[in-house]
Amino acid sequence: MNKTVSNVLLASILVIGFVALGCTQKPDAIVTATPTLAPVSGELKTFSSEKDLSEFLTASQGYNYYGRGVLAIAEKADSTAPSAGNSYSTTNVQVAGVDEPDILKNDGTYLYVVSNGEVKITRAYPAGEMSLLSTIAEKDAYFSELFIDGDKLVVFGTQGFDWGPLRTDSTISSQPVDAKIGIVPPYYRSSSFIRIYDISDKTSPKLLKSFEGTGGYNQARLIDGKLIVVYSDYAYAGGPLPLYAEDGVAKEVPATSISYFDYPSDNYAFLTVLSIDVSQSKEIARKVLLAGGAENIFVSKEGKLFVSQTIYNYNDPYDLSWSEYQSVITPYRSEFFEQKIRAIDESDISDWRKESLKVDQARRLIESLSESEQKSVFESLNALLAAKSRPVSYNEETIVHAFSVGDQVNYLGKGRVPGRLLNQFAMDEYNGYLRLATTTSQQVSFRGDWETKNHVFVLDSSLNQVGSIDGIAPGETIYSARFAGDRAYLVTFKQIDPFFVVDLSQPTSPKILGQLKIPGYSTYLHPIGGNKVIGLGKNVINFKQGNQELAFPTGVKLSLFDVSDVSSPKELSTIDIGDAGSDSIALYEHKAFLYDASRNLLVLPVVEAQVDESKYPNGVPDHVYGEYVFQGAYVFNVGESFELKGKISHSNPEDLKKSGYYWGGNQVTRSAYINDVLYTLSTEFLKANDLNSLSELNSIKIGELQKYPYYEGIPIEAVR
């Protein structure tokens, strides 16, 4: 057999099929708010063996599906808290009472910081006594974020871990498991860990418990001392099972304890939900599912977990079914081949798995033929492809799985809506109803032209859809979403920023109450009470390039929306910071956004760039980036407008002079306050400033500035 010839001929099928279809029919791809997708079983199943798991993954690879996990959260939360008489800020989270991990935590006296992959415990208050008390660092380990729960410190990170030797169990699979490392080469296993420390003595943290797991740590939440963690680990046909370890003792998750949903996906991952009692440093429950990878999680105060996965379904007009293959390969079918097909037909697996496995057998049979036989088969397959007239179709759907997390992790049910979620703020639960804001895409030509629409969906406690608004802002995309009680606020964008106010008081009949069209767009929305919403985003310059209408992002933009009259929202105040090249971490990381209603305080990390007009005697071009003039934090008073109180910088003029096209300096990443002291964090420093005058009170060094070039983010190019 000549596999090179086989692959070349197989490629020719696709080319000939493409030309044939292109000459006979115009593409007709439609995505609506109620697409028809492959049926998805609502039943949560469990694999009978490792072989059953491997065969399921093999069948899935034959389908044109792929997924990416999204998990999300809801509810506006207060970001201040009292402690021992001190007033202090806490992490900006979405659900009140559900803490989120971050690189800075504040308990009213001490600040706990992750810097350069190490944990720093600092005495922060009073400012005159600021000092670095201790550092937690491990060789070959990288700490990423943390929680504080009383005298317990919970830290997440990644490192290499020696997983073997593990078991060899011939009862699960007829093939031996690699006894040296417990996995089948050449699969690479990344490892994530959770460390729990006793920090009763801040100068000498003591390790109490260590949990490791293969794959990547996705997200975690902390509710009243109960930790909920989500991991994802790649799943391959014939590949390794998930591994985990407690205090260095490694174990393998048996295939018979892995649950799954009976639908195909090209991007399956092992999704692990782990519950830990922090006060006892003890695992409570663990559940492993074969699902899409996870991005974010939604956890209610009651411990209800929503896991959403986006499924992309592409109907390839050049795919051939088993019946089509069958008509061509009949002369070459052996009794051994027939036995395989009968075994598949007589199995109790899903119809889609049978179809995929039989097509796989047909392809294997073709590969075993001689060159002349393969050529004859491919000519027949080409003829079938040329005669096909199926239109190209593409659609995307968000599937939401619900779990209760307590003494056990229990599966509650599944819902589904068209489209994809932007981020965690596009999902929310309120009074027993789950609300989601999605964007659907429609391919309208082979040239790659797309049309988009946006939607709001309401699901009841059984995750059945009971209400929706379809087709919001056709041609635009959701750039930010925020649910607040009976309302939702949406920003869509293409060339201008429509700000929508949505009424959700009647879950079965949500409706748009009003909208406001303004230049630019917001990527983060923050309700602040008094019928006001802060929007943080970018301003833009609109321009045309040929027949395309484009928008060029420029400086950072703050907007203060008044939604007292829901039918006619207004922009009370706006501030533009810098020119193109200006940026803020808070644009895409809500934990960097510090707002306190009682103090009317807003603090934003900002990198500001300005265009030097003197360098352009003939006028400044529309699409030019500025040079960096400031890096640090902008401090505002917020009332009926934004009032710039002052700026705090961690960089000196030499840093700015040395900066290039991308900012690579000592960037402020977080801020916090204790009483009347404002703290700002960068890679190198933790600074304390008087909250009233902004005069510097103290500063301690907590890390080293990276010596190699790195990129905090790439300036956004022209956006369609």
XYZ file of C-alpha atoms in Angstrom:
720
model
C 0.000 0.000 0.000
C 1.281 3.472 -0.878
C -0.063 5.859 1.787
C 1.355 8.905 0.022
C -0.672 8.125 -3.077
C -3.663 7.384 -0.881
C -3.451 10.747 0.869
C -2.964 12.624 -2.393
C -5.969 10.951 -3.930
C -8.029 11.609 -0.837
C -7.092 15.278 -1.024
C -8.165 15.350 -4.668
C -11.634 14.260 -3.610
C -12.000 17.392 -1.521
C -10.749 19.670 -4.291
C -12.961 18.137 -6.980
C -15.940 18.127 -4.631
C -15.385 21.809 -3.803
C -15.251 22.829 -7.445
C -18.298 20.756 -8.322
C -20.383 22.237 -5.540
C -19.168 25.760 -6.206
C -20.223 25.513 -9.834
C -23.662 24.096 -9.185
C -25.009 25.899 -6.141
C -24.628 29.099 -4.185
C -23.807 28.458 -0.500
C -26.831 28.722 1.730
C -25.772 28.821 5.380
C -28.356 29.964 7.890
C -28.183 30.239 11.650
C -31.347 31.232 13.453
C -32.273 31.497 17.106
C -33.674 27.977 16.949
C -31.195 25.889 14.923
C -31.633 22.211 14.211
C -28.675 20.354 15.662
C -27.692 16.757 16.169
C -29.798 15.290 18.975
C -28.185 15.455 22.390
C -29.245 12.945 24.983
C -30.240 14.507 28.289
C -29.184 11.429 30.234
C -25.907 11.485 32.117
C -24.250 8.125 31.466
C -21.213 6.284 32.858
C -18.646 4.309 30.878
C -18.617 0.552 31.430
C -14.869 0.203 30.876
C -11.750 1.924 29.608
C -12.342 0.266 26.239
C -15.857 1.756 26.122
C -14.383 5.206 26.806
C -11.740 4.817 24.082
C -14.294 3.660 21.490
C -16.549 6.604 22.348
C -13.691 9.050 21.718
C -12.743 7.259 18.488
C -16.306 7.620 17.188
C -16.422 11.303 18.169
C -13.372 12.108 16.068
C -15.336 11.275 12.952
C -17.810 14.091 13.502
C -17.504 17.783 12.595
C -18.080 19.121 16.078
C -15.766 20.924 18.374
C -16.398 22.686 21.670
C -14.920 25.095 24.129
C -16.129 25.202 27.685
C -17.531 28.275 29.271
C -18.724 28.441 32.805
C -20.066 31.723 34.238
C -21.449 33.725 37.231
C -23.985 36.370 38.352
C -25.166 39.029 40.825
C -23.538 42.313 41.738
C -21.398 42.065 44.845
C -20.224 44.633 47.381
C -16.441 45.084 47.312
C -15.962 46.414 50.831
C -15.846 44.688 54.199
C -15.199 45.537 57.867
C -12.417 43.848 59.872
C -11.329 44.597 63.431
C -12.669 48.130 63.059
C -10.961 48.667 59.691
C -12.845 49.390 56.498
C -11.221 47.687 53.537
C -11.835 46.679 49.944
C -12.298 43.116 48.736
C -12.054 41.485 45.319
C -14.509 42.752 42.716
C -16.655 39.638 42.191
C -19.899 39.012 40.364
C -21.889 37.029 42.933
C -22.326 38.468 46.418
C -20.951 35.995 48.954
C -19.090 33.929 46.353
C -15.412 34.829 46.401
C -13.181 34.566 43.339
C -9.424 33.883 43.388
C -7.056 36.714 42.534
C -3.429 37.841 42.675
C -4.190 40.203 45.582
C -6.274 39.557 48.712
C -6.974 41.984 51.536
C -8.041 41.115 55.113
C -7.953 44.633 56.534
C -4.428 44.403 57.965
C -2.403 42.180 55.626
C -2.181 42.024 51.862
C -1.482 38.660 50.218
C 0.094 38.963 46.779
C 1.163 36.710 43.915
C 4.218 38.185 42.200
C 6.447 36.464 39.634
C 4.997 33.079 40.546
C 5.640 33.517 44.276
C 3.312 34.345 47.176
C 4.178 37.375 49.310
C 2.557 38.040 52.698
C 2.844 41.697 53.673
C 1.962 43.777 56.675
C 0.036 46.584 54.972
C -1.689 48.578 57.733
C -0.788 50.903 59.226
C 1.148 52.188 56.236
C 4.108 53.282 58.339
C 4.668 49.651 59.377
C 4.519 48.162 55.876
C 6.856 45.204 55.498
C 7.312 41.917 53.680
C 6.723 39.212 56.298
C 7.235 35.999 54.311
C 7.551 34.494 50.846
C 6.204 31.152 49.654
C 8.146 29.769 46.698
C 8.843 26.296 45.354
C 11.390 25.138 42.823
C 9.767 24.409 39.438
C 6.372 25.583 40.771
C 4.491 28.664 39.611
C 1.811 30.145 41.884
C -0.955 31.927 39.960
C -3.725 33.113 42.342
C -5.060 32.661 45.842
C -7.837 32.825 48.434
C -7.790 33.855 52.102
C -10.172 32.116 54.513
C -9.473 33.114 58.110
C -6.068 31.693 59.048
C -5.959 29.531 55.894
C -4.275 30.488 52.641
C -5.321 28.607 49.488
C -2.947 28.908 46.522
C -3.295 27.624 42.945
C -0.471 26.951 40.536
C 1.277 24.636 38.087
C 4.368 22.454 38.269
C 5.862 19.214 37.040
C 4.798 16.134 39.013
C 6.134 12.572 39.007
C 2.986 10.517 38.383
C 4.415 7.018 38.317
C 4.612 4.197 38.611
C 0.874 3.551 38.671
C -1.338 0.507 38.266
C -1.447 -2.061 35.490
C -5.012 -3.334 35.292
C -5.722 -5.886 32.561
C -9.331 -6.253 33.721
C -10.229 -2.789 32.427
C -8.552 -3.015 29.033
C -7.074 -5.810 26.988
C -4.096 -3.552 26.316
C -1.478 -3.098 29.089
C -1.134 0.275 30.765
C 2.353 1.762 30.832
C 3.511 0.726 34.312
C 6.303 3.279 34.484
C 4.336 6.519 34.318
C 0.718 5.367 34.202
C 0.041 6.912 30.785
C 0.387 5.970 27.148
C 3.235 7.847 25.383
C 3.572 10.323 23.743
C 0.847 12.226 25.601
C 2.145 15.101 27.708
C 0.552 15.609 31.130
C 0.477 19.081 32.548
C -0.163 19.318 36.284
C -2.019 21.827 38.426
C -1.990 22.041 42.195
C -3.816 23.464 45.190
C -1.848 24.209 48.364
C -3.500 24.968 51.705
C -1.343 26.753 54.290
C -1.815 27.657 57.931
C -0.986 31.360 58.212
C -1.677 31.860 61.906
C 1.947 32.992 62.000
C 2.263 35.303 58.995
C 6.038 35.129 59.163
C 6.093 31.327 58.861
C 3.300 29.767 56.745
C 2.945 25.991 57.232
C 1.819 23.656 54.444
C -1.193 21.627 55.578
C -2.398 19.881 52.426
C -1.494 19.526 48.754
C -3.767 18.434 45.907
C -2.449 17.778 42.385
C -4.258 16.908 39.185
C -3.381 16.335 35.545
C -4.583 18.928 33.103
C -5.205 22.612 33.589
C -6.801 24.470 36.477
C -9.693 26.521 35.114
C -11.402 28.407 37.918
C -12.492 28.219 41.550
C -14.984 29.777 43.954
C -15.069 29.977 47.742
C -18.346 29.983 49.698
C -18.290 30.003 53.510
C -15.117 27.940 53.699
C -16.141 25.484 50.960
C -13.921 25.523 47.880
C -15.252 24.546 44.433
C -12.578 23.934 41.788
C -12.838 23.029 38.097
C -10.057 21.312 36.109
C -9.852 20.266 32.457
C -7.643 17.511 31.037
C -7.452 16.560 27.341
C -9.129 13.309 26.348
C -7.783 11.190 23.506
C -8.944 7.942 21.949
C -6.647 5.335 23.462
C -5.068 7.980 25.676
C -4.515 8.212 29.424
C -7.114 8.590 32.139
C -7.104 11.574 34.520
C -4.700 11.358 37.448
C -4.782 13.109 40.798
C -2.726 13.106 43.976
C -3.171 14.067 47.605
C 0.007 14.875 49.537
C 2.053 13.211 46.805
C 0.137 9.912 46.655
C -0.988 9.464 43.028
C -4.208 7.767 41.922
C -5.950 7.169 38.597
C -9.606 7.975 37.994
C -11.227 4.707 36.832
C -13.133 4.863 33.546
C -16.191 3.396 35.289
C -16.504 6.531 37.441
C -16.373 8.950 34.479
C -19.754 10.300 33.323
C -20.557 11.546 29.838
C -23.283 12.934 27.603
C -24.030 10.984 24.469
C -23.135 13.423 21.681
C -20.071 13.780 19.427
C -17.328 16.372 19.850
C -13.881 16.795 18.343
C -12.633 18.547 21.456
C -13.589 16.385 24.403
C -11.860 16.931 27.736
C -12.094 15.359 31.161
C -13.860 17.941 33.311
C -13.253 17.538 37.042
C -15.369 19.273 39.691
C -13.711 19.170 43.105
C -15.132 20.282 46.459
C -12.810 20.949 49.429
C -13.459 21.933 53.044
C -10.774 24.559 53.608
C -11.080 24.629 57.410
C -10.448 20.871 57.549
C -8.050 20.827 54.565
C -10.076 17.871 53.312
C -11.582 16.788 49.986
C -15.372 16.499 50.218
C -16.365 15.247 46.770
C -15.020 14.792 43.239
C -16.825 14.214 39.949
C -15.259 13.645 36.516
C -17.173 14.114 33.265
C -16.230 13.779 29.633
C -17.303 17.171 28.308
C -15.854 20.268 26.674
C -13.032 22.195 28.266
C -13.959 24.839 30.838
C -13.297 28.582 30.756
C -15.319 30.064 33.594
C -17.748 28.897 36.251
C -21.052 30.106 37.622
C -21.680 29.293 41.284
C -24.647 30.598 43.217
C -24.478 31.413 46.931
C -26.336 28.124 47.535
C -23.619 26.104 45.796
C -25.397 25.561 42.502
C -22.835 25.178 39.716
C -23.580 25.925 36.063
C -21.186 24.639 33.435
C -21.705 25.917 29.915
C -20.064 24.513 26.800
C -20.206 26.046 23.339
C -20.729 23.467 20.590
C -19.819 24.468 17.037
C -21.607 22.348 14.447
C -20.333 22.473 10.879
C -22.078 20.462 8.210
C -19.361 19.619 5.673
C -20.946 19.066 2.226
C -17.968 16.869 1.315
C -18.566 14.359 4.091
C -19.727 10.947 2.923
C -22.111 8.766 4.923
C -21.721 5.057 5.651
C -24.377 4.190 3.060
C -22.408 6.113 0.400
C -19.150 4.391 1.323
C -21.005 1.068 1.401
C -22.152 1.425 -2.204
C -18.550 1.873 -3.366
C -16.590 -0.624 -1.262
C -18.920 -3.639 -1.683
C -16.584 -5.548 -4.090
C -13.747 -5.371 -1.557
C -15.586 -6.370 1.636
C -14.229 -9.473 3.354
C -15.958 -11.713 5.898
C -13.697 -10.247 8.593
C -14.871 -6.766 7.590
C -18.519 -7.912 7.690
C -18.020 -9.288 11.189
C -16.788 -5.902 12.364
C -19.769 -4.123 10.820
C -22.230 -6.618 12.363
C -20.596 -6.183 15.770
C -21.060 -2.421 15.510
C -24.702 -2.743 14.391
C -25.526 -5.168 17.197
C -23.948 -3.036 19.908
C -26.087 -0.887 22.205
C -24.220 2.347 21.453
C -25.817 5.469 19.940
C -26.681 5.642 16.253
C -24.165 8.435 15.660
C -21.409 6.283 17.175
C -22.386 3.358 14.941
C -22.330 5.607 11.873
C -18.931 7.048 12.755
C -17.344 3.680 13.552
C -18.594 2.111 10.309
C -17.258 5.035 8.259
C -13.940 4.593 10.076
C -13.903 0.900 9.114
C -14.640 1.821 5.486
C -11.698 4.243 5.408
C -9.401 1.627 6.930
C -10.526 -0.863 4.282
C -9.729 1.622 1.493
C -6.256 2.225 2.929
C -5.566 -1.521 2.764
C -6.319 -1.736 -0.977
C -3.769 -1.695 -3.775
C -3.039 1.539 -5.655
C -5.181 0.543 -8.628
C -8.082 -0.463 -6.355
C -7.788 2.778 -4.400
C -7.847 4.782 -7.623
C -11.051 3.052 -8.718
C -12.681 3.630 -5.328
C -11.703 7.311 -5.281
C -13.117 7.866 -8.755
C -16.454 6.510 -7.523
C -16.315 8.623 -4.373
C -15.502 11.708 -6.462
C -18.601 11.056 -8.544
C -20.719 10.906 -5.380
C -19.237 14.150 -4.102
C -19.815 15.939 -7.400
C -23.479 14.960 -7.295
C -24.029 16.203 -3.759
C -26.013 19.397 -3.391
C -26.168 19.757 0.374
C -25.656 23.384 1.434
C -22.919 24.387 3.813
C -24.346 24.998 7.270
C -22.764 26.221 10.466
C -24.281 26.881 13.840
C -23.200 27.258 17.418
C -25.025 26.396 20.585
C -24.393 26.811 24.296
C -25.204 23.770 26.405
C -25.574 24.429 30.128
C -25.211 21.645 32.693
C -26.346 22.258 36.269
C -24.860 20.655 39.379
C -25.372 20.936 43.105
C -22.104 20.973 45.045
C -22.209 20.067 48.724
C -21.364 16.803 50.453
C -21.637 15.335 46.934
C -21.460 16.672 43.394
C -24.833 15.855 41.813
C -25.925 16.386 38.223
C -29.213 18.316 38.058
C -29.998 18.758 34.381
C -29.184 20.365 31.051
C -30.374 23.328 29.012
C -29.406 24.655 25.613
C -29.597 27.949 23.749
C -28.279 29.104 20.373
C -25.067 31.098 20.190
C -21.935 31.623 22.249
C -21.367 33.428 25.534
C -18.899 36.316 25.686
C -17.712 35.691 29.250
C -18.925 34.988 32.782
C -21.035 38.165 32.867
C -23.193 36.880 30.004
C -24.768 34.313 32.368
C -26.784 34.948 35.512
C -29.277 33.241 37.810
C -31.986 35.257 39.566
C -35.093 34.059 41.404
C -34.704 30.554 39.975
C -34.301 31.698 36.358
C -31.099 31.394 34.358
C -30.506 34.286 31.934
C -27.982 34.207 29.086
C -26.844 36.718 26.467
C -25.407 35.120 23.321
C -24.165 35.972 19.846
C -24.873 33.754 16.828
C -22.814 33.853 13.627
C -24.037 33.163 10.122
C -21.670 32.360 7.256
C -23.069 33.916 4.097
C -20.368 33.048 1.564
C -17.335 30.884 0.917
C -15.252 34.090 1.055
C -15.586 34.081 4.821
C -18.276 36.759 5.098
C -20.305 36.508 8.299
C -23.411 38.057 9.770
C -24.095 38.130 13.484
C -27.155 38.506 15.696
C -27.519 38.752 19.458
C -30.046 37.230 21.823
C -31.212 37.079 25.426
C -32.648 33.802 26.740
C -34.435 32.929 29.977
C -34.476 29.342 31.292
C -36.554 28.064 34.209
C -35.307 25.935 37.122
C -35.522 22.819 34.903
C -33.380 24.627 32.296
C -36.239 24.769 29.798
C -36.397 27.948 27.723
C -39.380 30.088 28.776
C -38.533 33.472 27.240
C -36.241 35.152 24.722
C -35.405 38.240 22.711
C -34.010 37.297 19.301
C -32.097 39.232 16.659
C -30.721 42.141 18.695
C -28.439 44.499 16.705
C -27.977 42.418 13.506
C -24.434 42.616 12.156
C -22.976 43.514 15.547
C -21.466 41.472 18.386
C -21.924 41.597 22.157
C -18.911 43.364 23.693
C -20.200 43.463 27.271
C -23.156 42.230 29.293
C -24.315 42.682 32.876
C -27.390 41.336 34.631
C -28.701 43.228 37.656
C -31.900 41.912 39.220
C -34.811 42.440 36.838
C -32.625 44.213 34.283
C -29.860 43.411 31.858
C -27.461 45.849 30.213
C -25.874 44.973 26.883
C -23.334 46.677 24.654
C -23.027 45.548 21.042
C -20.554 46.977 18.579
C -19.500 47.243 14.971
C -18.922 50.959 14.411
C -20.909 52.565 17.224
C -21.848 51.406 20.723
C -25.548 50.718 21.228
C -26.158 50.484 24.988
C -29.320 48.424 25.584
C -31.524 48.288 28.688
C -33.483 45.013 28.911
C -36.481 44.308 31.164
C -36.465 40.795 32.683
C -39.178 41.307 35.306
C -41.459 38.947 33.347
C -39.227 35.935 32.589
C -41.591 34.624 29.909
C -41.633 37.915 28.013
C -38.360 39.854 28.315
C -38.214 43.056 26.291
C -35.877 45.876 25.326
C -36.841 49.039 27.162
C -34.458 51.491 25.532
C -31.118 52.034 23.860
C -28.469 54.686 23.437
C -26.084 54.940 20.481
C -22.714 56.511 21.231
C -19.190 56.354 19.742
C -16.846 53.607 20.923
C -17.694 50.542 22.964
C -17.635 49.209 26.533
C -16.025 45.875 27.408
C -17.030 45.987 31.088
C -20.223 47.270 32.732
C -20.517 47.954 36.472
C -23.875 48.961 38.048
C -23.236 51.385 40.939
C -26.723 52.035 42.309
C -28.895 55.090 41.869
C -29.822 53.882 38.379
C -26.293 54.444 37.170
C -23.906 52.126 35.299
C -20.211 52.661 34.640
C -18.959 51.508 31.245
C -15.254 50.936 30.592
C -14.028 50.450 27.045
C -12.387 52.145 24.084
C -13.119 55.040 21.815
C -12.852 54.493 18.058
C -12.247 56.234 14.760
C -14.588 55.013 12.022
C -13.204 54.732 8.487
C -13.693 52.908 5.191
C -11.234 50.623 3.465
C -12.548 49.773 0.035
C -16.100 48.566 0.583
C -15.448 47.677 4.223
C -16.561 49.891 7.089
C -14.031 49.580 9.912
C -13.365 51.033 13.339
C -9.925 51.813 14.760
C -9.735 51.680 18.599
C -8.018 54.655 20.184
C -7.898 55.679 23.860
C -9.491 54.195 26.965
C -13.038 55.471 27.479
C -15.080 55.791 30.686
C -18.834 56.338 30.443
C -21.394 57.010 33.177
C -24.861 55.928 32.083
C -28.088 57.141 33.687
C -30.857 54.537 33.354
C -33.481 56.311 35.493
C -35.618 56.596 32.370
C -35.229 53.093 30.984
C -36.812 54.069 27.675
C -34.186 56.761 27.143
C -30.834 55.985 28.810
C -28.340 58.841 28.857
C -24.577 59.204 29.004
C -24.102 61.613 31.929
C -20.343 61.831 31.734
C -17.474 60.520 29.679
C -13.684 60.672 29.930
C -11.192 59.702 27.232
C -7.735 58.648 28.404
C -4.930 58.870 25.865
C -4.715 57.994 22.204
C -4.319 54.706 20.333
C -2.040 52.371 22.252
C -3.568 53.286 25.625
C -4.800 50.320 27.614
C -6.150 49.102 30.946
C -6.057 45.608 32.428
C -9.568 46.293 33.717
C -10.837 46.236 30.121
C -10.596 42.440 30.214
C -10.051 41.618 33.910
C -12.831 42.805 36.225
C -10.759 42.113 39.366
C -8.528 45.055 38.409
C -11.566 47.390 38.668
C -11.885 48.956 42.151
C -15.102 50.825 42.939
C -16.473 51.757 46.355
C -19.934 53.342 46.508
C -19.588 54.656 50.077
C -16.487 56.622 49.090
C -17.527 57.413 45.493
C -14.133 55.956 44.633
C -12.989 54.473 41.325
C -9.422 53.279 40.714
C -8.262 51.983 37.326
C -4.862 50.701 36.185
C -3.916 52.622 33.039
C -1.164 52.637 30.451
C -1.526 55.935 28.605
C -0.149 56.677 25.146
C -0.341 60.042 23.381
C 0.381 61.062 19.823
C 3.043 63.760 19.496
C 1.421 66.059 16.939
C 4.696 67.921 16.377
C 6.005 64.841 14.565
C 3.258 65.190 11.922
C 3.528 68.681 10.350
C 1.077 67.671 7.618
C -1.495 66.438 10.097
C -1.812 63.336 12.268
C -2.870 60.226 10.301
C -6.063 58.537 11.465
C -4.460 55.224 12.355
C -1.336 55.978 14.330
C -0.340 54.778 17.795
C 0.934 57.170 20.423
C 4.022 57.024 22.622
C 3.758 56.014 26.273
C 3.554 58.964 28.643
C 2.133 57.389 31.821
C 1.758 54.059 33.551
C 0.023 53.571 36.883
C -3.414 54.113 38.399
C -6.030 56.774 37.700
C -8.072 57.717 40.787
C -11.550 59.205 40.296
C -14.381 60.589 42.381
C -17.706 59.433 40.905
C -20.897 61.413 41.420
C -22.942 62.797 38.574
C -19.716 62.801 36.586
C -16.129 61.543 36.711
C -13.688 63.804 38.537
C -10.012 62.905 38.198
C -8.600 63.021 41.706
C -5.041 62.176 40.712
C -2.620 59.559 39.442
C -0.211 57.115 41.052
C 2.700 55.703 39.071
C 5.189 52.904 39.711
C 7.385 53.805 36.726
C 10.052 56.432 36.358
C 10.662 58.585 33.265
C 13.447 56.267 32.131
C 10.982 53.348 31.969
C 8.756 55.375 29.646
C 11.671 56.411 27.422
C 12.741 52.768 27.038
C 9.266 51.497 26.157
C 8.646 50.404 22.585
C 5.534 49.623 20.573
C 4.247 47.458 23.440
C 4.324 48.418 27.082
C 6.836 46.228 28.922
C 7.363 48.235 32.083
C 6.313 48.086 35.710
C 2.568 47.996 35.213
C 0.062 48.521 38.028
C -2.198 45.477 38.059
C -4.384 45.805 41.194
C -5.451 48.300 43.840
C -7.004 48.061 47.306
C -7.664 50.248 50.328
C -7.645 49.922 54.120
C -9.298 52.851 55.897
C -7.770 55.981 54.317
C -4.805 54.295 52.678
C -4.821 53.342 48.987
C -2.519 50.491 47.934
C -1.389 49.815 44.370
C 0.397 46.681 43.195
C 2.858 46.175 40.351
C 5.438 43.538 39.555
C 8.107 45.284 41.646
C 6.316 47.345 44.255
C 3.455 47.601 46.709
C 2.812 51.289 47.315
C 0.725 53.038 49.965
C -0.758 56.487 49.288
C -3.015 58.720 51.333
C -6.512 58.195 49.929
C -7.395 61.886 50.290
C -4.267 63.669 49.067
C -2.721 60.711 47.144
C 0.645 61.622 48.640
C 2.969 58.606 48.970
C 3.171 57.130 52.479
C 5.354 54.082 51.981
C 6.557 51.528 49.455
C 8.071 48.070 49.650
C 9.706 45.983 46.960
C 8.011 42.623 46.451
C 9.462 41.378 43.156
C 11.786 41.882 40.234
C 10.826 43.409 36.919
C 11.087 40.837 34.146
C 14.408 41.236 32.302
C 13.133 39.734 29.064
C 10.643 41.362 26.676
C 7.066 40.412 27.386
C 3.694 41.581 26.197
C 0.843 42.474 28.502
C -1.438 42.727 25.519
C -1.404 43.510 21.820
C -3.074 46.761 20.704
C -6.317 45.913 18.975
C -6.113 46.417 15.254
C -8.965 47.648 13.104
C -12.202 45.942 14.086
C -14.839 45.093 11.546
